[in-house]
Amino acid sequence: MDIPKKPKTRRKPWLLAGLGVLVLIGVTMGLSRLRAAAPTVERGTVWLDTVKRGPMIRQVKGAGTLVPEHIRWLTADTAGRVERIHVRPGTPVEPGTMLLELSNPDVQLQALEAERQLASAEAELIALRTNLETQRISQSATIATLETEATNAESQAEATVALMDRSFVPKLELQQVKGRAGELTTRLGLERQRLSVLQSSTREQLAAQQGQIERLKAVARFRRTQVESMQVKAGEGGVLSELPLELGQWVTPGTVLAKVVKPEKLKAELRIAETQARDIQVGQRAEVDTRNGVVVGTVARIAPAASQGTVRVEVMLTGELPKGARPDLTVEGTVELERLGQVLSMGRPAGAQPNATVSLFKLVPGSDEAVRVPVQLGRGSVNSIEVVQGLAEGDQVVLSDMTAWDAVDRVRLR
């Protein structure tokens, strides 16, 4: 009789399945611990620089123009119409060079009227002087007559007194003679006072009339100056830079007629960004690039206020101007702020500001990877900046704009 056998338990599939699960978990955990692959950046599209130690020159740069040191603006003293234009911009001129002529009949009539009033006042002065002198002479004659009559009356009174002592004349006649002498003496004193008042009045009237003449002379000179100003002259030597008028154009007082400059004496007016201009001081060395040569100069003046985000800085040029330098020529200037000693420095990263902390990609030595590191910056210049902390001498960093890789800490350069 056969004995039935028990079937064997199959454990091998379960073991394989368990082993597979364990392997899958291990692989998953291993992959989770692996770093993500670094993105690749073309090496030729980024700007690399090496941190170095040594002297560093702090500079700021700005665009500007060449302007004349001396400018003479010619403006209209009176209204008028442009009748003639003798020279055009770009022409060398001398102080007496006629630039243009204006015309205005009203101004000429006003000048003639001022001359007429002056001549009338001078005639009145002559007539007044003659009349007052005649009055003085007449008064002097009256006084002379009274002096004679008074002297005769006194002599007659003395004679009458002598006759009365001898009883040749009555007492009444003596009283009449003495009264006549006293009257003449009193009249003589009054006439003398009248002459004194007349002489004083004469001086005052002549002075008043002379003052009126002086005022009219000033008016006449002013009117003549207005007429002469319509013959517009250069006033000084140089080059006619601007003459923005045409024949027949009507100009009003104060209108700019012309601009005369001295092209051999130029200065540079630079526009420096207000964030970079705080360390600029008068007397600092500067260089101005005219695109045809570099001219050395010094900072002469700094505008007290900013305008449209820039500060105007005037640079007096001490070097010889290159050929082709002329007013309003566009230039680029560099102002030297200071010279630093042995400091760590590198090229200025894109968008970096002095005394700030930025994140830069530093190349790992011996590999093509670059890792992000924080870098503390110090004093800045046009193309370089001081490194305070975060980098060492010889480190290579990426200075280009890397905002596209802000989400990663490593990149691969190929």
Short mmCIF file of C-alpha atoms in Angstrom, two decimals:
data_model
loop_
_atom_site.label_atom_id
_atom_site.label_comp_id
_atom_site.label_asym_id
_atom_site.label_seq_id
_atom_site.Cartn_x
_atom_site.Cartn_y
_atom_site.Cartn_z
CA MET A 1 0.00 0.00 0.00
CA ASP A 2 1.43 3.34 -1.05
CA ILE A 3 1.87 6.04 1.59
CA PRO A 4 0.90 9.52 0.29
CA LYS A 5 3.70 12.14 0.53
CA LYS A 6 3.15 15.73 1.75
CA PRO A 7 3.79 18.41 -0.93
CA LYS A 8 6.94 20.55 -0.42
CA THR A 9 6.44 24.25 0.52
CA ARG A 10 7.70 26.60 -2.25
CA ARG A 11 9.56 29.42 -0.44
CA LYS A 12 11.96 30.47 -3.23
CA PRO A 13 9.58 32.87 -5.10
CA TRP A 14 8.81 34.73 -1.91
CA LEU A 15 12.45 35.13 -1.15
CA LEU A 16 13.16 36.47 -4.61
CA ALA A 17 10.30 38.91 -4.35
CA GLY A 18 11.48 40.16 -0.98
CA LEU A 19 15.03 40.48 -2.23
CA GLY A 20 13.79 42.48 -5.23
CA VAL A 21 11.85 44.86 -2.97
CA LEU A 22 14.92 45.40 -0.83
CA VAL A 23 17.07 46.08 -3.87
CA LEU A 24 14.48 48.56 -5.22
CA ILE A 25 14.37 50.40 -1.90
CA GLY A 26 18.15 50.55 -1.77
CA VAL A 27 18.41 51.89 -5.30
CA THR A 28 15.73 54.48 -4.58
CA MET A 29 17.49 55.67 -1.46
CA GLY A 30 20.81 55.80 -3.28
CA LEU A 31 19.38 57.82 -6.13
CA SER A 32 17.72 60.21 -3.71
CA ARG A 33 21.08 60.91 -2.14
CA LEU A 34 22.76 61.62 -5.46
CA ARG A 35 23.19 65.35 -6.41
CA ALA A 36 21.28 66.63 -9.41
CA ALA A 37 23.34 66.91 -12.54
CA ALA A 38 24.86 70.39 -12.85
CA PRO A 39 23.56 72.45 -15.83
CA THR A 40 26.07 73.08 -18.58
CA VAL A 41 27.13 76.59 -19.59
CA GLU A 42 29.19 77.41 -22.65
CA ARG A 43 32.55 78.71 -21.43
CA GLY A 44 32.76 81.13 -24.35
CA THR A 45 29.56 82.90 -23.30
CA VAL A 46 30.71 83.88 -19.81
CA TRP A 47 33.32 86.32 -18.58
CA LEU A 48 35.92 84.79 -16.28
CA ASP A 49 38.45 86.68 -14.17
CA THR A 50 41.12 85.79 -11.64
CA VAL A 51 41.33 87.34 -8.18
CA LYS A 52 44.68 89.08 -7.82
CA ARG A 53 46.50 91.02 -5.13
CA GLY A 54 48.18 94.32 -5.89
CA PRO A 55 47.60 98.05 -6.35
CA MET A 56 44.16 99.16 -7.53
CA ILE A 57 43.15 102.52 -8.99
CA ARG A 58 39.63 103.65 -8.16
CA GLN A 59 38.04 105.46 -11.08
CA VAL A 60 34.63 106.66 -12.22
CA LYS A 61 33.66 107.20 -15.82
CA GLY A 62 31.07 109.30 -17.59
CA ALA A 63 30.20 110.68 -20.99
CA GLY A 64 30.15 114.38 -21.74
CA THR A 65 31.00 117.11 -24.24
CA LEU A 66 33.70 119.66 -24.86
CA VAL A 67 32.57 123.22 -24.16
CA PRO A 68 34.45 126.53 -24.52
CA GLU A 69 35.89 128.04 -21.37
CA HIS A 70 34.80 131.48 -22.55
CA ILE A 71 31.48 132.07 -24.32
CA ARG A 72 30.09 135.44 -25.39
CA TRP A 73 26.34 135.52 -25.95
CA LEU A 74 25.06 138.41 -28.03
CA THR A 75 21.46 139.35 -27.28
CA ALA A 76 19.10 141.95 -28.68
CA ASP A 77 18.90 145.19 -26.68
CA THR A 78 15.80 146.28 -28.57
CA ALA A 79 13.22 144.85 -30.91
CA GLY A 80 14.02 144.87 -34.60
CA ARG A 81 13.91 143.12 -37.93
CA VAL A 82 16.91 141.29 -39.39
CA GLU A 83 17.96 143.29 -42.46
CA ARG A 84 21.40 141.84 -43.25
CA ILE A 85 23.49 138.87 -42.13
CA HIS A 86 27.18 139.38 -42.85
CA VAL A 87 28.75 136.14 -41.53
CA ARG A 88 27.62 132.59 -40.83
CA PRO A 89 28.55 130.11 -38.06
CA GLY A 90 32.08 128.75 -38.28
CA THR A 91 33.60 132.04 -39.45
CA PRO A 92 36.53 133.51 -37.45
CA VAL A 93 35.65 136.98 -36.18
CA GLU A 94 37.41 139.97 -34.61
CA PRO A 95 36.02 142.36 -31.98
CA GLY A 96 34.77 144.80 -34.62
CA THR A 97 33.43 142.26 -37.10
CA MET A 98 29.87 143.12 -38.17
CA LEU A 99 27.67 140.05 -37.73
CA LEU A 100 24.22 141.32 -38.69
CA GLU A 101 22.08 144.45 -38.89
CA LEU A 102 18.66 145.12 -37.41
CA SER A 103 16.19 147.87 -38.22
CA ASN A 104 13.43 149.52 -36.20
CA PRO A 105 12.09 153.00 -37.16
CA ASP A 106 10.54 153.46 -33.71
CA VAL A 107 13.92 153.20 -32.04
CA GLN A 108 15.41 155.78 -34.38
CA LEU A 109 12.49 158.14 -33.76
CA GLN A 110 12.92 157.75 -30.01
CA ALA A 111 16.59 158.63 -30.37
CA LEU A 112 15.73 161.75 -32.41
CA GLU A 113 13.12 162.79 -29.84
CA ALA A 114 15.65 162.39 -27.04
CA GLU A 115 18.11 164.58 -28.95
CA ARG A 116 15.41 167.20 -29.49
CA GLN A 117 14.48 167.29 -25.82
CA LEU A 118 18.15 167.64 -24.88
CA ALA A 119 18.65 170.55 -27.30
CA SER A 120 15.48 172.23 -25.99
CA ALA A 121 16.67 171.88 -22.38
CA GLU A 122 20.08 173.34 -23.28
CA ALA A 123 18.35 176.32 -24.98
CA GLU A 124 16.22 176.82 -21.89
CA LEU A 125 19.36 176.84 -19.78
CA ILE A 126 20.88 179.57 -21.93
CA ALA A 127 17.68 181.64 -21.75
CA LEU A 128 17.42 181.15 -17.99
CA ARG A 129 21.04 182.13 -17.45
CA THR A 130 20.55 185.28 -19.57
CA ASN A 131 17.34 186.24 -17.79
CA LEU A 132 18.83 185.74 -14.33
CA GLU A 133 21.95 187.65 -15.26
CA THR A 134 19.80 190.53 -16.55
CA GLN A 135 17.86 190.58 -13.29
CA ARG A 136 21.13 190.62 -11.34
CA ILE A 137 22.49 193.52 -13.33
CA SER A 138 19.24 195.46 -12.96
CA GLN A 139 19.24 194.88 -9.23
CA SER A 140 22.88 195.94 -9.00
CA ALA A 141 22.02 199.15 -10.86
CA THR A 142 19.13 199.84 -8.48
CA ILE A 143 21.45 199.36 -5.51
CA ALA A 144 24.04 201.68 -7.03
CA THR A 145 21.39 204.38 -7.51
CA LEU A 146 20.15 204.00 -3.97
CA GLU A 147 23.70 204.14 -2.62
CA THR A 148 24.21 207.45 -4.43
CA GLU A 149 20.91 208.84 -3.23
CA ALA A 150 21.54 207.68 0.31
CA THR A 151 25.00 209.27 0.32
CA ASN A 152 23.56 212.56 -0.98
CA ALA A 153 20.78 212.46 1.59
CA GLU A 154 23.26 211.98 4.41
CA SER A 155 25.39 214.86 3.12
CA GLN A 156 22.34 217.05 2.85
CA ALA A 157 21.26 216.14 6.37
CA GLU A 158 24.70 217.08 7.73
CA ALA A 159 24.56 220.41 5.89
CA THR A 160 21.05 221.06 7.16
CA VAL A 161 22.20 220.42 10.73
CA ALA A 162 24.99 222.99 10.30
CA LEU A 163 22.55 225.58 8.87
CA MET A 164 20.08 224.90 11.64
CA ASP A 165 22.75 225.67 14.23
CA ARG A 166 22.99 229.09 12.65
CA SER A 167 19.21 229.32 12.46
CA PHE A 168 19.23 229.48 8.68
CA VAL A 169 16.68 226.61 8.22
CA PRO A 170 13.67 225.66 10.28
CA LYS A 171 13.60 222.52 12.39
CA LEU A 172 10.89 220.96 10.25
CA GLU A 173 13.13 220.96 7.17
CA LEU A 174 15.84 219.23 9.17
CA GLN A 175 13.45 216.49 10.17
CA GLN A 176 12.39 216.01 6.54
CA VAL A 177 15.96 215.74 5.36
CA LYS A 178 16.84 213.22 8.04
CA GLY A 179 13.70 211.19 7.27
CA ARG A 180 14.63 211.09 3.59
CA ALA A 181 18.16 209.90 4.40
CA GLY A 182 16.81 207.19 6.71
CA GLU A 183 14.36 205.97 4.10
CA LEU A 184 17.06 205.71 1.47
CA THR A 185 19.29 203.79 3.88
CA THR A 186 16.50 201.31 4.65
CA ARG A 187 15.68 200.84 0.95
CA LEU A 188 19.34 200.27 0.22
CA GLY A 189 19.49 197.46 2.82
CA LEU A 190 16.37 195.83 1.44
CA GLU A 191 17.63 195.98 -2.13
CA ARG A 192 20.88 194.41 -1.06
CA GLN A 193 18.97 191.55 0.58
CA ARG A 194 16.96 191.20 -2.62
CA LEU A 195 20.19 190.92 -4.61
CA SER A 196 21.47 188.21 -2.24
CA VAL A 197 18.22 186.22 -2.59
CA LEU A 198 18.38 186.66 -6.38
CA GLN A 199 21.94 185.36 -6.51
CA SER A 200 21.05 182.32 -4.36
CA SER A 201 17.97 181.61 -6.46
CA THR A 202 20.06 181.93 -9.60
CA ARG A 203 22.42 179.17 -8.46
CA GLU A 204 19.52 176.86 -7.56
CA GLN A 205 17.63 177.43 -10.80
CA LEU A 206 20.76 176.91 -12.90
CA ALA A 207 21.61 173.74 -10.94
CA ALA A 208 18.09 172.36 -11.42
CA GLN A 209 18.16 173.06 -15.14
CA GLN A 210 21.65 171.57 -15.43
CA GLY A 211 20.43 168.42 -13.66
CA GLN A 212 17.57 168.16 -16.12
CA ILE A 213 20.05 168.44 -18.98
CA GLU A 214 22.22 165.68 -17.49
CA ARG A 215 19.19 163.39 -17.24
CA LEU A 216 18.25 164.14 -20.83
CA LYS A 217 21.85 163.50 -21.90
CA ALA A 218 21.68 160.05 -20.23
CA VAL A 219 18.40 159.33 -22.04
CA ALA A 220 19.91 160.49 -25.34
CA ARG A 221 23.01 158.30 -24.79
CA PHE A 222 20.77 155.32 -24.03
CA ARG A 223 18.74 155.93 -27.17
CA ARG A 224 21.90 156.28 -29.25
CA THR A 225 23.18 153.03 -27.73
CA GLN A 226 19.96 151.32 -28.76
CA VAL A 227 20.40 152.55 -32.32
CA GLU A 228 24.05 151.45 -32.35
CA SER A 229 23.13 148.03 -30.88
CA MET A 230 21.17 147.26 -34.03
CA GLN A 231 24.59 147.05 -35.74
CA VAL A 232 25.52 143.76 -34.06
CA LYS A 233 29.28 143.25 -33.74
CA ALA A 234 31.28 140.32 -32.38
CA GLY A 235 32.68 142.25 -29.42
CA GLU A 236 35.78 140.03 -29.18
CA GLY A 237 37.84 137.65 -31.25
CA GLY A 238 36.95 134.02 -31.72
CA VAL A 239 34.72 131.87 -33.90
CA LEU A 240 31.05 132.49 -34.56
CA SER A 241 29.45 129.35 -33.13
CA GLU A 242 25.73 130.09 -33.50
CA LEU A 243 23.57 132.57 -35.40
CA PRO A 244 20.02 131.18 -35.33
CA LEU A 245 18.38 133.95 -37.40
CA GLU A 246 17.16 134.47 -40.95
CA LEU A 247 16.55 137.59 -43.05
CA GLY A 248 13.31 139.36 -42.20
CA GLN A 249 12.95 137.65 -38.83
CA TRP A 250 11.59 139.86 -36.02
CA VAL A 251 13.44 139.67 -32.73
CA THR A 252 12.41 140.96 -29.32
CA PRO A 253 14.65 142.35 -26.54
CA GLY A 254 16.64 139.56 -24.93
CA THR A 255 16.58 137.27 -27.98
CA VAL A 256 19.87 135.42 -28.54
CA LEU A 257 21.40 136.77 -31.73
CA ALA A 258 24.76 135.01 -31.86
CA LYS A 259 27.31 133.03 -29.87
CA VAL A 260 31.05 133.67 -30.15
CA VAL A 261 33.51 131.20 -28.61
CA LYS A 262 37.25 130.70 -28.37
CA PRO A 263 37.77 127.16 -29.75
CA GLU A 264 41.39 126.96 -28.58
CA LYS A 265 40.31 127.04 -24.91
CA LEU A 266 37.99 124.13 -24.19
CA LYS A 267 36.93 122.25 -21.08
CA ALA A 268 35.03 119.00 -20.61
CA GLU A 269 31.65 118.73 -18.95
CA LEU A 270 31.13 115.14 -17.81
CA ARG A 271 27.89 113.59 -16.57
CA ILE A 272 28.75 111.11 -13.79
CA ALA A 273 26.10 108.81 -12.30
CA GLU A 274 24.99 110.21 -8.96
CA THR A 275 25.78 106.90 -7.22
CA GLN A 276 29.42 107.16 -8.33
CA ALA A 277 29.97 110.89 -7.92
CA ARG A 278 30.00 111.04 -4.12
CA ASP A 279 33.78 110.58 -3.88
CA ILE A 280 34.73 113.09 -6.59
CA GLN A 281 36.60 116.14 -5.32
CA VAL A 282 38.00 119.29 -6.90
CA GLY A 283 41.63 118.86 -7.97
CA GLN A 284 41.47 115.14 -8.76
CA ARG A 285 43.21 113.93 -11.89
CA ALA A 286 41.08 113.12 -14.92
CA GLU A 287 41.52 111.87 -18.46
CA VAL A 288 39.25 112.83 -21.34
CA ASP A 289 39.03 110.60 -24.41
CA THR A 290 38.13 112.62 -27.51
CA ARG A 291 38.10 109.52 -29.76
CA ASN A 292 41.15 111.10 -31.41
CA GLY A 293 43.42 111.18 -28.39
CA VAL A 294 43.40 111.35 -24.58
CA VAL A 295 43.83 114.70 -22.82
CA VAL A 296 44.86 115.03 -19.17
CA GLY A 297 42.99 117.44 -16.91
CA THR A 298 41.85 118.14 -13.36
CA VAL A 299 38.41 118.41 -11.79
CA ALA A 300 37.59 122.13 -11.54
CA ARG A 301 33.96 122.22 -10.44
CA ILE A 302 31.23 119.84 -9.28
CA ALA A 303 27.57 120.74 -9.69
CA PRO A 304 25.89 121.21 -6.30
CA ALA A 305 22.78 119.24 -7.35
CA ALA A 306 22.08 116.16 -9.44
CA SER A 307 20.00 116.31 -12.60
CA GLN A 308 18.26 113.31 -14.17
CA GLY A 309 20.36 110.86 -12.19
CA THR A 310 23.74 112.41 -13.04
CA VAL A 311 26.07 115.03 -11.59
CA ARG A 312 27.81 117.50 -13.91
CA VAL A 313 31.57 117.62 -13.40
CA GLU A 314 33.76 120.22 -15.12
CA VAL A 315 37.29 119.17 -16.07
CA MET A 316 39.89 121.79 -16.98
CA LEU A 317 42.13 120.36 -19.69
CA THR A 318 45.83 120.90 -19.00
CA GLY A 319 47.16 118.81 -21.87
CA GLU A 320 47.33 119.76 -25.53
CA LEU A 321 44.10 119.24 -27.42
CA PRO A 322 44.28 116.75 -30.31
CA LYS A 323 43.35 117.72 -33.84
CA GLY A 324 39.64 117.73 -34.44
CA ALA A 325 38.75 118.85 -30.90
CA ARG A 326 35.94 121.38 -31.12
CA PRO A 327 33.00 122.63 -29.03
CA ASP A 328 30.12 120.20 -28.44
CA LEU A 329 32.30 117.20 -29.35
CA THR A 330 31.16 114.05 -27.52
CA VAL A 331 33.85 112.71 -25.20
CA GLU A 332 34.27 110.15 -22.43
CA GLY A 333 36.03 111.09 -19.22
CA THR A 334 37.59 109.10 -16.40
CA VAL A 335 38.19 110.64 -12.96
CA GLU A 336 40.81 109.05 -10.71
CA LEU A 337 39.47 108.92 -7.14
CA GLU A 338 42.35 107.25 -5.27
CA ARG A 339 45.13 104.68 -5.52
CA LEU A 340 44.85 101.67 -3.20
CA GLY A 341 47.81 99.60 -2.02
CA GLN A 342 48.03 95.80 -1.84
CA VAL A 343 44.39 94.71 -1.96
CA LEU A 344 42.50 91.74 -3.37
CA SER A 345 40.62 92.77 -6.47
CA MET A 346 38.93 91.40 -9.54
CA GLY A 347 36.87 92.57 -12.47
CA ARG A 348 33.57 94.17 -11.57
CA PRO A 349 30.74 91.59 -11.72
CA ALA A 350 27.58 92.45 -13.61
CA GLY A 351 25.26 94.54 -11.42
CA ALA A 352 27.61 94.53 -8.43
CA GLN A 353 27.67 97.56 -6.13
CA PRO A 354 30.50 98.57 -3.78
CA ASN A 355 30.30 97.49 -0.14
CA ALA A 356 27.73 94.78 -0.89
CA THR A 357 27.57 90.99 -0.64
CA VAL A 358 26.93 89.03 -3.85
CA SER A 359 26.81 85.38 -4.91
CA LEU A 360 29.36 84.41 -7.53
CA PHE A 361 30.29 81.14 -9.22
CA LYS A 362 33.87 80.11 -8.36
CA LEU A 363 35.64 77.54 -10.50
CA VAL A 364 36.71 74.38 -8.66
CA PRO A 365 40.47 73.87 -9.26
CA GLY A 366 41.20 70.97 -11.59
CA SER A 367 37.62 70.58 -12.83
CA ASP A 368 35.14 72.22 -15.13
CA GLU A 369 32.62 72.89 -12.38
CA ALA A 370 31.84 76.22 -10.73
CA VAL A 371 30.13 76.47 -7.34
CA ARG A 372 28.22 79.39 -5.89
CA VAL A 373 29.94 81.25 -3.03
CA PRO A 374 29.04 84.44 -1.14
CA VAL A 375 31.54 87.26 -1.68
CA GLN A 376 31.76 90.47 0.29
CA LEU A 377 32.83 93.41 -1.89
CA GLY A 378 34.55 96.63 -0.87
CA ARG A 379 35.50 99.77 -2.75
CA GLY A 380 34.70 99.83 -6.45
CA SER A 381 36.11 101.31 -9.62
CA VAL A 382 35.00 101.49 -13.24
CA ASN A 383 36.12 97.98 -14.25
CA SER A 384 37.35 96.48 -10.98
CA ILE A 385 36.24 96.06 -7.39
CA GLU A 386 37.88 95.18 -4.07
CA VAL A 387 37.31 91.72 -2.55
CA VAL A 388 36.92 91.85 1.23
CA GLN A 389 35.89 88.28 2.03
CA GLY A 390 34.87 85.04 0.29
CA LEU A 391 37.65 84.64 -2.27
CA ALA A 392 41.40 84.13 -2.22
CA GLU A 393 44.19 85.17 -4.53
CA GLY A 394 44.22 83.05 -7.67
CA ASP A 395 40.53 82.05 -7.54
CA GLN A 396 38.71 82.16 -10.85
CA VAL A 397 35.15 83.52 -10.79
CA VAL A 398 32.39 84.09 -13.30
CA LEU A 399 31.63 87.83 -13.63
CA SER A 400 28.86 87.57 -16.21
CA ASP A 401 25.18 87.88 -15.38
CA MET A 402 24.15 84.44 -14.06
CA THR A 403 20.57 85.23 -13.03
CA ALA A 404 19.36 82.44 -15.34
CA TRP A 405 20.99 79.94 -12.95
CA ASP A 406 19.80 81.42 -9.64
CA ALA A 407 18.08 78.13 -8.78
CA VAL A 408 21.28 76.05 -8.83
CA ASP A 409 24.49 76.11 -6.80
CA ARG A 410 26.72 74.40 -9.40
CA VAL A 411 27.26 74.80 -13.10
CA ARG A 412 29.52 72.98 -15.54
CA LEU A 413 31.60 74.95 -18.02
CA ARG A 414 32.45 73.28 -21.27
#
